[in-house]
C-alpha cells in the first residue's frame, strides 16, 4: 500500500509539472543517484570453529555453540535509488523532493513500518528521503528558512551527519533558519525525531535542537562553535537520549530503577578548528556534555528500590562527559599527489558504571554521574575505522594514514588504527551503538549486526586493549557519472576481546581476527 501511494504521488507530481504554471520548465531540475554495494564479513564473532565451552562452566562463560559457526560469515548486496526534483517557484522560494528506494537483493518483502522516524532502517523501503520548502531573504532579511524533511550535516559529521554510507541515510524533520555572509555562517534548527504512538499532544517526544556557527574571518581557516540540545520526554525510561548502552551500564534502563526515571536532557557545547597552510592541514574538535536524567516524580515511592542500590542513584542522574579529535596531515604534489596523516581521538567513559541493572548486585558506583560521552547522530562509517567496530564513545584511538592519487581517476587510501577503552570499567561501543549482550561475562549477541562482544562492563577484565584495524580503499572514477570503489579491512582482536571470550570454561586461544570487504558502484545523473 505504501509503495502504491508513493508511486501515485510521483505520477501526480510529474503530471503537475507538465502543466503550465508560474514556474517555467527551465526552473525545474531533476537529478538522481543509483548505488549498488556488495559487502562480505568473515569471522563476525571473532571465534574460530574450535571454540567451545566445557560442561559445567561458570556463569561468566558464553553458551556452547553460540560463537563458532553461527552467523560467522556473511555477504549481501544492497541497492539504493534516489530521484530528486528541485522546483524554483519564485526567485526566493523553492521546493526539493527526493524519493528513495532502498533494498537488499534477494529480499522481496516490504517493510510496512518503514523503520524508525529518524532513519528508515527497514530491509526494503520506498519513502521520501527529503521534502522541504526553502525560502530565501525572509521578509527582506538576509535569513533563509528551510522547513521539512532534510539532511543535517555539520563539521566532520562526528555529531550530526547525513550518514550517506548507510543504505537508507538519515534525514531530520526540522525547521532551520540560515544566515550566510563572507565572515560567518549561522544555522539555528529544531527537529522532531520521534513521537510516541501513544500520545498526540507531543508530551512523549524526542527532539534535537541546536545552533551551529562557522566563522571564516581567517583565510583558509574556519572556527565552528555550536550548542546542541537533545531532549527525550518519553515516559518509558528507554534512555534514548544517551543510548541504550550507556543507560544500561548506569543502571537506569532496566530493573527496579528503570521505573523511576523519565525526562532526559543532554547539552553538547563544542568548538571545531579546521585549516590548511603551505601543504599542511589540521582539524581539532572538542565537545563537552552536560545533562540530566530526571527522577520521574517526587511522589514515586523510592522505598521500593532495593537497599543494594546506592542512595546516589535515587536522585537525578547528572551527565558530565567530553571528547576530542585531532587530525594533522601534509600533502606532497610530486612525484604524485600524496597525503600523509595522523589522528588521535578520545571520548570519555564511566569509571563507576552499574554492573547489573536488574538485580542491583555487584555495584561499583559511588556517584550519580554519567561520564560516557554520547556522539548523537553521526556519520560514523568513515570515523575510527571502516569496519564500524568503534564509536566515538569510551575510546582512546590513534591512527596513521596515507592517501595517494596516481592519476585524476584513481585514488588509493590506507589506514592503521589502534583502539583502547578510555575507562576499562565501562563498555565497548561500536559505530552502531550496539549493546545487546547482558551480564558481566563474555556473552555474544546473535546476528551479524549485533555487537560481536558483549559491551556490558566487565570489572573482571583488567585490560583496555580492544584491538587494531587496517583499512585499504581504491576509488576509480570511470567517467563523469560512474565511480567504482573497492575496499578491504582486517581487525585484530585485542586482550579485552580475548578476555571476554576466554571466560571460565572457555578454551583459550581460539579468538581470531575479523575480515571485511566491499565493492560499490555509484552513478549520479
mmCIF file of C-alpha atoms in Angstrom, residues 134-500:
data_model
loop_
_atom_site.group_PDB
_atom_site.id
_atom_site.type_symbol
_atom_site.label_atom_id
_atom_site.label_comp_id
_atom_site.label_asym_id
_atom_site.label_seq_id
_atom_site.Cartn_x
_atom_site.Cartn_y
_atom_site.Cartn_z
ATOM 1 C CA UNK A 134 13.236 26.743 1.064
ATOM 2 C CA UNK A 135 12.540 30.489 1.411
ATOM 3 C CA UNK A 136 15.410 32.959 0.933
ATOM 4 C CA UNK A 137 15.512 36.526 2.289
ATOM 5 C CA UNK A 138 12.621 36.024 4.699
ATOM 6 C CA UNK A 139 10.712 39.325 4.969
ATOM 7 C CA UNK A 140 13.591 41.042 3.181
ATOM 8 C CA UNK A 141 16.192 39.901 5.720
ATOM 9 C CA UNK A 142 19.466 38.046 4.998
ATOM 10 C CA UNK A 143 17.958 34.977 6.693
ATOM 11 C CA UNK A 144 16.680 31.901 4.837
ATOM 12 C CA UNK A 145 14.151 29.337 6.087
ATOM 13 C CA UNK A 146 14.127 25.620 5.331
ATOM 14 C CA UNK A 147 11.129 23.607 6.576
ATOM 15 C CA UNK A 148 10.506 19.889 6.165
ATOM 16 C CA UNK A 149 12.411 16.620 5.991
ATOM 17 C CA UNK A 150 16.048 17.457 5.297
ATOM 18 C CA UNK A 151 19.584 16.249 5.791
ATOM 19 C CA UNK A 152 21.578 17.897 8.585
ATOM 20 C CA UNK A 153 25.362 17.664 8.408
ATOM 21 C CA UNK A 154 27.881 19.788 10.319
ATOM 22 C CA UNK A 155 31.660 19.809 10.516
ATOM 23 C CA UNK A 156 33.163 16.356 10.087
ATOM 24 C CA UNK A 157 29.719 14.899 10.902
ATOM 25 C CA UNK A 158 31.055 13.412 14.138
ATOM 26 C CA UNK A 159 27.919 14.532 15.999
ATOM 27 C CA UNK A 160 25.307 15.310 13.330
ATOM 28 C CA UNK A 161 25.523 13.786 9.872
ATOM 29 C CA UNK A 162 23.510 12.502 6.932
ATOM 30 C CA UNK A 163 25.099 9.022 7.202
ATOM 31 C CA UNK A 164 25.311 8.567 3.451
ATOM 32 C CA UNK A 165 27.160 5.244 3.711
ATOM 33 C CA UNK A 166 24.045 3.666 5.202
ATOM 34 C CA UNK A 167 21.752 2.268 2.527
ATOM 35 C CA UNK A 168 18.936 4.469 3.820
ATOM 36 C CA UNK A 169 20.824 7.514 5.028
ATOM 37 C CA UNK A 170 19.494 9.916 7.611
ATOM 38 C CA UNK A 171 17.140 12.875 7.356
ATOM 39 C CA UNK A 172 15.529 15.024 10.039
ATOM 40 C CA UNK A 173 12.040 16.523 10.193
ATOM 41 C CA UNK A 174 13.113 20.058 11.014
ATOM 42 C CA UNK A 175 12.803 23.820 10.777
ATOM 43 C CA UNK A 176 16.098 25.580 10.055
ATOM 44 C CA UNK A 177 16.994 29.270 9.856
ATOM 45 C CA UNK A 178 20.204 30.051 7.936
ATOM 46 C CA UNK A 179 22.328 33.200 7.823
ATOM 47 C CA UNK A 180 25.334 33.286 5.478
ATOM 48 C CA UNK A 181 27.900 36.043 4.935
ATOM 49 C CA UNK A 182 31.551 36.343 3.958
ATOM 50 C CA UNK A 183 32.545 36.292 7.631
ATOM 51 C CA UNK A 184 30.147 33.888 9.348
ATOM 52 C CA UNK A 185 27.503 31.250 8.664
ATOM 53 C CA UNK A 186 24.905 30.515 11.341
ATOM 54 C CA UNK A 187 22.267 27.770 11.411
ATOM 55 C CA UNK A 188 19.507 27.599 14.014
ATOM 56 C CA UNK A 189 17.390 24.451 13.874
ATOM 57 C CA UNK A 190 14.796 22.438 15.748
ATOM 58 C CA UNK A 191 13.807 18.905 14.795
ATOM 59 C CA UNK A 192 11.319 16.293 15.917
ATOM 60 C CA UNK A 193 12.956 12.875 15.937
ATOM 61 C CA UNK A 194 10.317 10.604 17.394
ATOM 62 C CA UNK A 195 6.759 10.930 18.682
ATOM 63 C CA UNK A 196 5.431 8.070 20.776
ATOM 64 C CA UNK A 197 2.415 6.405 19.164
ATOM 65 C CA UNK A 198 0.512 6.506 22.435
ATOM 66 C CA UNK A 199 0.158 10.279 22.510
ATOM 67 C CA UNK A 200 -0.922 13.091 20.217
ATOM 68 C CA UNK A 201 -0.110 16.051 22.433
ATOM 69 C CA UNK A 202 3.646 15.967 21.911
ATOM 70 C CA UNK A 203 4.414 15.249 25.556
ATOM 71 C CA UNK A 204 6.218 11.985 24.745
ATOM 72 C CA UNK A 205 8.770 13.066 22.181
ATOM 73 C CA UNK A 206 12.441 13.003 21.364
ATOM 74 C CA UNK A 207 13.756 16.176 19.777
ATOM 75 C CA UNK A 208 17.057 17.748 18.746
ATOM 76 C CA UNK A 209 17.721 21.493 18.722
ATOM 77 C CA UNK A 210 20.861 23.451 18.008
ATOM 78 C CA UNK A 211 22.756 26.483 16.850
ATOM 79 C CA UNK A 212 25.859 25.967 14.706
ATOM 80 C CA UNK A 213 28.103 28.860 13.655
ATOM 81 C CA UNK A 214 31.116 28.830 11.327
ATOM 82 C CA UNK A 215 33.482 31.810 11.481
ATOM 83 C CA UNK A 216 35.502 32.414 8.272
ATOM 84 C CA UNK A 217 37.437 35.556 9.199
ATOM 85 C CA UNK A 218 40.877 33.981 8.603
ATOM 86 C CA UNK A 219 41.571 32.812 5.019
ATOM 87 C CA UNK A 220 41.803 29.015 4.642
ATOM 88 C CA UNK A 221 40.775 28.561 8.273
ATOM 89 C CA UNK A 222 37.405 28.153 9.986
ATOM 90 C CA UNK A 223 36.197 28.087 13.572
ATOM 91 C CA UNK A 224 32.954 26.249 14.345
ATOM 92 C CA UNK A 225 31.046 26.959 17.556
ATOM 93 C CA UNK A 226 27.932 25.012 18.470
ATOM 94 C CA UNK A 227 25.363 24.247 21.147
ATOM 95 C CA UNK A 228 23.154 21.175 20.722
ATOM 96 C CA UNK A 229 20.247 20.046 22.886
ATOM 97 C CA UNK A 230 18.830 16.531 22.754
ATOM 98 C CA UNK A 231 15.691 16.028 24.809
ATOM 99 C CA UNK A 232 13.743 12.836 25.403
ATOM 100 C CA UNK A 233 10.349 13.207 27.058
ATOM 101 C CA UNK A 234 9.316 9.576 26.807
ATOM 102 C CA UNK A 235 7.607 8.345 29.937
ATOM 103 C CA UNK A 236 9.211 4.928 29.451
ATOM 104 C CA UNK A 237 12.867 5.336 30.508
ATOM 105 C CA UNK A 238 14.442 3.774 27.441
ATOM 106 C CA UNK A 239 17.470 6.062 27.848
ATOM 107 C CA UNK A 240 17.213 7.002 24.180
ATOM 108 C CA UNK A 241 18.869 10.338 24.843
ATOM 109 C CA UNK A 242 22.104 8.752 25.946
ATOM 110 C CA UNK A 243 21.770 5.463 24.098
ATOM 111 C CA UNK A 244 20.607 2.162 25.487
ATOM 112 C CA UNK A 245 24.156 1.035 26.157
ATOM 113 C CA UNK A 246 25.046 3.986 28.376
ATOM 114 C CA UNK A 247 21.757 3.756 30.216
ATOM 115 C CA UNK A 248 22.158 0.050 30.830
ATOM 116 C CA UNK A 249 25.700 0.446 32.095
ATOM 117 C CA UNK A 250 24.475 3.043 34.573
ATOM 118 C CA UNK A 251 21.509 1.035 35.791
ATOM 119 C CA UNK A 252 18.695 3.241 34.506
ATOM 120 C CA UNK A 253 17.156 1.259 31.656
ATOM 121 C CA UNK A 254 16.147 -1.940 33.354
ATOM 122 C CA UNK A 255 15.363 -3.451 36.715
ATOM 123 C CA UNK A 256 13.914 -1.634 39.738
ATOM 124 C CA UNK A 257 15.492 1.742 38.980
ATOM 125 C CA UNK A 258 14.050 1.840 35.487
ATOM 126 C CA UNK A 259 10.610 2.747 36.795
ATOM 127 C CA UNK A 260 11.830 5.946 38.438
ATOM 128 C CA UNK A 261 13.439 7.888 35.585
ATOM 129 C CA UNK A 262 11.701 9.876 32.869
ATOM 130 C CA UNK A 263 12.665 13.072 31.016
ATOM 131 C CA UNK A 264 16.256 13.152 29.820
ATOM 132 C CA UNK A 265 18.120 16.244 28.623
ATOM 133 C CA UNK A 266 21.577 16.401 27.071
ATOM 134 C CA UNK A 267 23.512 19.558 26.126
ATOM 135 C CA UNK A 268 26.599 19.431 23.905
ATOM 136 C CA UNK A 269 28.853 22.510 23.716
ATOM 137 C CA UNK A 270 31.672 22.393 21.219
ATOM 138 C CA UNK A 271 34.365 24.059 19.152
ATOM 139 C CA UNK A 272 35.979 22.853 15.939
ATOM 140 C CA UNK A 273 39.050 24.322 14.216
ATOM 141 C CA UNK A 274 39.964 23.480 10.638
ATOM 142 C CA UNK A 275 42.502 24.926 8.222
ATOM 143 C CA UNK A 276 45.439 24.466 5.915
ATOM 144 C CA UNK A 277 48.639 26.322 5.112
ATOM 145 C CA UNK A 278 51.630 25.527 2.879
ATOM 146 C CA UNK A 279 50.567 21.941 2.234
ATOM 147 C CA UNK A 280 49.714 21.158 5.860
ATOM 148 C CA UNK A 281 46.149 20.676 7.080
ATOM 149 C CA UNK A 282 44.643 20.257 10.535
ATOM 150 C CA UNK A 283 41.318 19.643 12.273
ATOM 151 C CA UNK A 284 40.624 19.781 16.002
ATOM 152 C CA UNK A 285 37.240 19.315 17.675
ATOM 153 C CA UNK A 286 36.338 19.456 21.367
ATOM 154 C CA UNK A 287 32.752 18.836 22.580
ATOM 155 C CA UNK A 288 31.667 18.854 26.239
ATOM 156 C CA UNK A 289 28.384 17.423 27.511
ATOM 157 C CA UNK A 290 26.154 18.121 30.469
ATOM 158 C CA UNK A 291 22.639 16.978 31.162
ATOM 159 C CA UNK A 292 20.188 15.274 33.453
ATOM 160 C CA UNK A 293 18.116 12.124 33.599
ATOM 161 C CA UNK A 294 15.310 13.260 35.858
ATOM 162 C CA UNK A 295 13.684 11.172 38.521
ATOM 163 C CA UNK A 296 10.184 10.740 37.156
ATOM 164 C CA UNK A 297 8.177 12.154 40.068
ATOM 165 C CA UNK A 298 8.678 13.247 43.634
ATOM 166 C CA UNK A 299 5.651 11.145 44.524
ATOM 167 C CA UNK A 300 7.321 7.897 43.473
ATOM 168 C CA UNK A 301 7.764 5.613 46.447
ATOM 169 C CA UNK A 302 11.530 5.200 46.497
ATOM 170 C CA UNK A 303 11.281 2.801 49.423
ATOM 171 C CA UNK A 304 10.604 0.078 46.852
ATOM 172 C CA UNK A 305 14.130 0.452 45.482
ATOM 173 C CA UNK A 306 16.270 -2.426 46.795
ATOM 174 C CA UNK A 307 18.686 -1.424 49.560
ATOM 175 C CA UNK A 308 21.551 -2.634 47.372
ATOM 176 C CA UNK A 309 21.059 0.401 45.121
ATOM 177 C CA UNK A 310 23.230 3.273 46.413
ATOM 178 C CA UNK A 311 21.444 6.348 47.692
ATOM 179 C CA UNK A 312 23.136 8.424 44.989
ATOM 180 C CA UNK A 313 21.119 6.564 42.355
ATOM 181 C CA UNK A 314 17.811 7.519 43.960
ATOM 182 C CA UNK A 315 18.159 11.098 42.697
ATOM 183 C CA UNK A 316 18.530 12.688 39.259
ATOM 184 C CA UNK A 317 21.442 11.347 37.219
ATOM 185 C CA UNK A 318 23.853 14.059 36.030
ATOM 186 C CA UNK A 319 25.840 13.910 32.784
ATOM 187 C CA UNK A 320 29.441 15.129 32.635
ATOM 188 C CA UNK A 321 31.387 13.884 29.625
ATOM 189 C CA UNK A 322 33.706 15.125 26.898
ATOM 190 C CA UNK A 323 35.618 14.107 23.794
ATOM 191 C CA UNK A 324 38.199 15.464 21.387
ATOM 192 C CA UNK A 325 39.621 14.601 17.983
ATOM 193 C CA UNK A 326 42.833 15.914 16.431
ATOM 194 C CA UNK A 327 43.986 15.352 12.837
ATOM 195 C CA UNK A 328 47.114 16.634 11.082
ATOM 196 C CA UNK A 329 48.268 15.944 7.542
ATOM 197 C CA UNK A 330 50.778 17.040 4.954
ATOM 198 C CA UNK A 331 50.309 16.827 1.179
ATOM 199 C CA UNK A 332 53.110 16.408 -1.366
ATOM 200 C CA UNK A 333 52.416 17.192 -5.007
ATOM 201 C CA UNK A 334 55.412 15.442 -6.599
ATOM 202 C CA UNK A 335 56.017 12.911 -7.989
ATOM 203 C CA UNK A 336 52.302 12.161 -7.393
ATOM 204 C CA UNK A 337 49.820 13.807 -5.052
ATOM 205 C CA UNK A 338 50.337 12.143 -1.664
ATOM 206 C CA UNK A 339 48.922 12.979 1.762
ATOM 207 C CA UNK A 340 50.360 11.588 4.996
ATOM 208 C CA UNK A 341 48.141 11.970 8.058
ATOM 209 C CA UNK A 342 47.970 11.161 11.755
ATOM 210 C CA UNK A 343 44.991 11.316 14.102
ATOM 211 C CA UNK A 344 44.148 10.875 17.793
ATOM 212 C CA UNK A 345 40.604 10.511 19.128
ATOM 213 C CA UNK A 346 39.343 10.396 22.709
ATOM 214 C CA UNK A 347 35.884 10.068 24.245
ATOM 215 C CA UNK A 348 35.298 9.734 27.967
ATOM 216 C CA UNK A 349 33.909 6.628 29.634
ATOM 217 C CA UNK A 350 32.380 5.963 33.036
ATOM 218 C CA UNK A 351 34.680 4.553 35.709
ATOM 219 C CA UNK A 352 31.720 3.870 38.010
ATOM 220 C CA UNK A 353 29.085 2.019 35.984
ATOM 221 C CA UNK A 354 26.443 -0.287 37.378
ATOM 222 C CA UNK A 355 27.386 -3.895 36.795
ATOM 223 C CA UNK A 356 23.886 -5.358 36.923
ATOM 224 C CA UNK A 357 20.883 -3.091 36.411
ATOM 225 C CA UNK A 358 18.326 -5.820 37.053
ATOM 226 C CA UNK A 359 19.366 -7.101 40.457
ATOM 227 C CA UNK A 360 21.340 -4.158 41.761
ATOM 228 C CA UNK A 361 24.168 -6.514 42.641
ATOM 229 C CA UNK A 362 27.901 -6.012 42.161
ATOM 230 C CA UNK A 363 27.779 -2.217 42.207
ATOM 231 C CA UNK A 364 30.882 -0.179 41.546
ATOM 232 C CA UNK A 365 29.038 3.114 41.976
ATOM 233 C CA UNK A 366 29.834 5.942 44.331
ATOM 234 C CA UNK A 367 28.264 8.798 42.398
ATOM 235 C CA UNK A 368 25.184 9.708 40.379
ATOM 236 C CA UNK A 369 27.086 10.846 37.272
ATOM 237 C CA UNK A 370 27.146 9.527 33.737
ATOM 238 C CA UNK A 371 30.586 10.133 32.244
ATOM 239 C CA UNK A 372 30.187 8.204 28.983
ATOM 240 C CA UNK A 373 30.314 10.586 26.029
ATOM 241 C CA UNK A 374 27.398 10.211 23.595
ATOM 242 C CA UNK A 375 28.060 11.124 19.954
ATOM 243 C CA UNK A 376 24.445 11.895 18.980
ATOM 244 C CA UNK A 377 23.573 11.228 15.289
ATOM 245 C CA UNK A 378 26.910 10.990 13.447
ATOM 246 C CA UNK A 379 28.155 9.726 10.128
ATOM 247 C CA UNK A 380 30.215 7.018 11.768
ATOM 248 C CA UNK A 381 31.466 4.905 8.904
ATOM 249 C CA UNK A 382 34.490 6.997 7.906
ATOM 250 C CA UNK A 383 35.451 7.672 11.518
ATOM 251 C CA UNK A 384 37.518 5.337 13.688
ATOM 252 C CA UNK A 385 37.998 2.634 11.068
ATOM 253 C CA UNK A 386 35.918 1.454 8.122
ATOM 254 C CA UNK A 387 34.764 -1.776 9.780
ATOM 255 C CA UNK A 388 32.460 0.190 12.125
ATOM 256 C CA UNK A 389 33.827 -1.580 15.181
ATOM 257 C CA UNK A 390 34.300 1.578 17.265
ATOM 258 C CA UNK A 391 32.172 4.609 18.113
ATOM 259 C CA UNK A 392 33.354 7.955 19.486
ATOM 260 C CA UNK A 393 32.453 6.728 22.972
ATOM 261 C CA UNK A 394 34.689 5.471 25.782
ATOM 262 C CA UNK A 395 37.676 5.247 23.493
ATOM 263 C CA UNK A 396 41.312 6.187 23.051
ATOM 264 C CA UNK A 397 42.462 5.685 19.463
ATOM 265 C CA UNK A 398 45.384 6.715 17.307
ATOM 266 C CA UNK A 399 45.745 6.433 13.556
ATOM 267 C CA UNK A 400 48.238 6.852 10.737
ATOM 268 C CA UNK A 401 47.004 7.046 7.147
ATOM 269 C CA UNK A 402 48.248 7.510 3.592
ATOM 270 C CA UNK A 403 46.396 8.793 0.513
ATOM 271 C CA UNK A 404 47.943 8.544 -2.960
ATOM 272 C CA UNK A 405 46.419 9.809 -6.221
ATOM 273 C CA UNK A 406 48.413 8.264 -9.106
ATOM 274 C CA UNK A 407 46.078 9.914 -11.625
ATOM 275 C CA UNK A 408 42.999 12.090 -11.868
ATOM 276 C CA UNK A 409 40.877 8.940 -11.993
ATOM 277 C CA UNK A 410 42.449 6.785 -9.269
ATOM 278 C CA UNK A 411 42.791 7.354 -5.520
ATOM 279 C CA UNK A 412 44.330 4.874 -3.049
ATOM 280 C CA UNK A 413 43.856 5.065 0.726
ATOM 281 C CA UNK A 414 45.476 3.014 3.509
ATOM 282 C CA UNK A 415 44.960 3.420 7.246
ATOM 283 C CA UNK A 416 46.011 1.756 10.522
ATOM 284 C CA UNK A 417 44.086 2.162 13.801
ATOM 285 C CA UNK A 418 44.816 1.164 17.396
ATOM 286 C CA UNK A 419 41.867 1.140 19.835
ATOM 287 C CA UNK A 420 41.632 1.099 23.627
ATOM 288 C CA UNK A 421 38.945 1.793 26.210
ATOM 289 C CA UNK A 422 39.144 5.170 27.935
ATOM 290 C CA UNK A 423 37.651 3.546 31.045
ATOM 291 C CA UNK A 424 38.000 -0.233 31.231
ATOM 292 C CA UNK A 425 35.136 -0.356 33.715
ATOM 293 C CA UNK A 426 32.749 0.920 31.026
ATOM 294 C CA UNK A 427 31.551 -0.876 27.894
ATOM 295 C CA UNK A 428 32.891 -1.153 24.363
ATOM 296 C CA UNK A 429 30.648 0.819 21.992
ATOM 297 C CA UNK A 430 30.861 0.267 18.257
ATOM 298 C CA UNK A 431 29.671 2.501 15.434
ATOM 299 C CA UNK A 432 26.068 1.303 15.626
ATOM 300 C CA UNK A 433 25.964 1.712 19.422
ATOM 301 C CA UNK A 434 25.122 -1.999 19.595
ATOM 302 C CA UNK A 435 24.739 -3.279 23.145
ATOM 303 C CA UNK A 436 22.698 -6.453 23.015
ATOM 304 C CA UNK A 437 24.715 -8.535 25.421
ATOM 305 C CA UNK A 438 23.779 -8.977 29.057
ATOM 306 C CA UNK A 439 25.572 -9.567 32.317
ATOM 307 C CA UNK A 440 29.259 -9.181 33.012
ATOM 308 C CA UNK A 441 30.568 -12.295 31.286
ATOM 309 C CA UNK A 442 31.793 -12.761 27.763
ATOM 310 C CA UNK A 443 28.446 -13.308 26.049
ATOM 311 C CA UNK A 444 27.976 -12.548 22.377
ATOM 312 C CA UNK A 445 24.740 -11.407 20.761
ATOM 313 C CA UNK A 446 23.295 -13.315 17.836
ATOM 314 C CA UNK A 447 23.119 -11.767 14.386
ATOM 315 C CA UNK A 448 25.737 -10.177 12.175
ATOM 316 C CA UNK A 449 24.631 -6.674 13.088
ATOM 317 C CA UNK A 450 24.902 -7.297 16.819
ATOM 318 C CA UNK A 451 27.974 -6.349 18.774
ATOM 319 C CA UNK A 452 30.356 -9.308 18.426
ATOM 320 C CA UNK A 453 31.472 -8.830 22.012
ATOM 321 C CA UNK A 454 29.237 -8.030 24.956
ATOM 322 C CA UNK A 455 29.523 -4.307 25.708
ATOM 323 C CA UNK A 456 28.261 -4.532 29.257
ATOM 324 C CA UNK A 457 31.037 -3.543 31.669
ATOM 325 C CA UNK A 458 33.206 -6.377 32.846
ATOM 326 C CA UNK A 459 35.007 -5.387 36.015
ATOM 327 C CA UNK A 460 36.989 -8.619 35.861
ATOM 328 C CA UNK A 461 38.522 -7.718 32.501
ATOM 329 C CA UNK A 462 41.603 -5.843 33.626
ATOM 330 C CA UNK A 463 42.650 -4.527 30.243
ATOM 331 C CA UNK A 464 41.623 -1.715 27.931
ATOM 332 C CA UNK A 465 43.206 -3.138 24.748
ATOM 333 C CA UNK A 466 40.366 -3.522 22.212
ATOM 334 C CA UNK A 467 42.436 -4.253 19.136
ATOM 335 C CA UNK A 468 43.725 -2.771 15.893
ATOM 336 C CA UNK A 469 42.497 -2.388 12.322
ATOM 337 C CA UNK A 470 43.974 -1.963 8.859
ATOM 338 C CA UNK A 471 41.892 -0.472 6.020
ATOM 339 C CA UNK A 472 42.543 -0.174 2.294
ATOM 340 C CA UNK A 473 40.297 1.558 -0.277
ATOM 341 C CA UNK A 474 40.703 2.127 -4.013
ATOM 342 C CA UNK A 475 38.425 4.650 -5.735
ATOM 343 C CA UNK A 476 38.278 4.808 -9.532
ATOM 344 C CA UNK A 477 36.358 7.474 -11.447
ATOM 345 C CA UNK A 478 35.246 5.525 -14.518
ATOM 346 C CA UNK A 479 33.668 8.577 -16.150
ATOM 347 C CA UNK A 480 31.926 11.796 -15.153
ATOM 348 C CA UNK A 481 28.918 9.855 -13.816
ATOM 349 C CA UNK A 482 30.194 6.485 -12.555
ATOM 350 C CA UNK A 483 32.550 5.843 -9.628
ATOM 351 C CA UNK A 484 33.833 2.392 -8.664
ATOM 352 C CA UNK A 485 35.067 1.840 -5.112
ATOM 353 C CA UNK A 486 36.548 -1.279 -3.521
ATOM 354 C CA UNK A 487 37.872 -1.787 -0.022
ATOM 355 C CA UNK A 488 39.176 -4.426 2.367
ATOM 356 C CA UNK A 489 39.961 -4.400 6.076
ATOM 357 C CA UNK A 490 41.142 -6.655 8.896
ATOM 358 C CA UNK A 491 40.585 -6.302 12.648
ATOM 359 C CA UNK A 492 42.995 -7.910 15.122
ATOM 360 C CA UNK A 493 41.313 -8.770 18.424
ATOM 361 C CA UNK A 494 42.982 -7.241 21.472
ATOM 362 C CA UNK A 495 43.272 -8.543 25.014
ATOM 363 C CA UNK A 496 39.892 -7.075 26.001
ATOM 364 C CA UNK A 497 38.108 -9.195 23.380
ATOM 365 C CA UNK A 498 40.185 -12.279 24.141
ATOM 366 C CA UNK A 499 39.485 -11.980 27.854
ATOM 367 C CA UNK A 500 35.755 -11.711 27.209
#
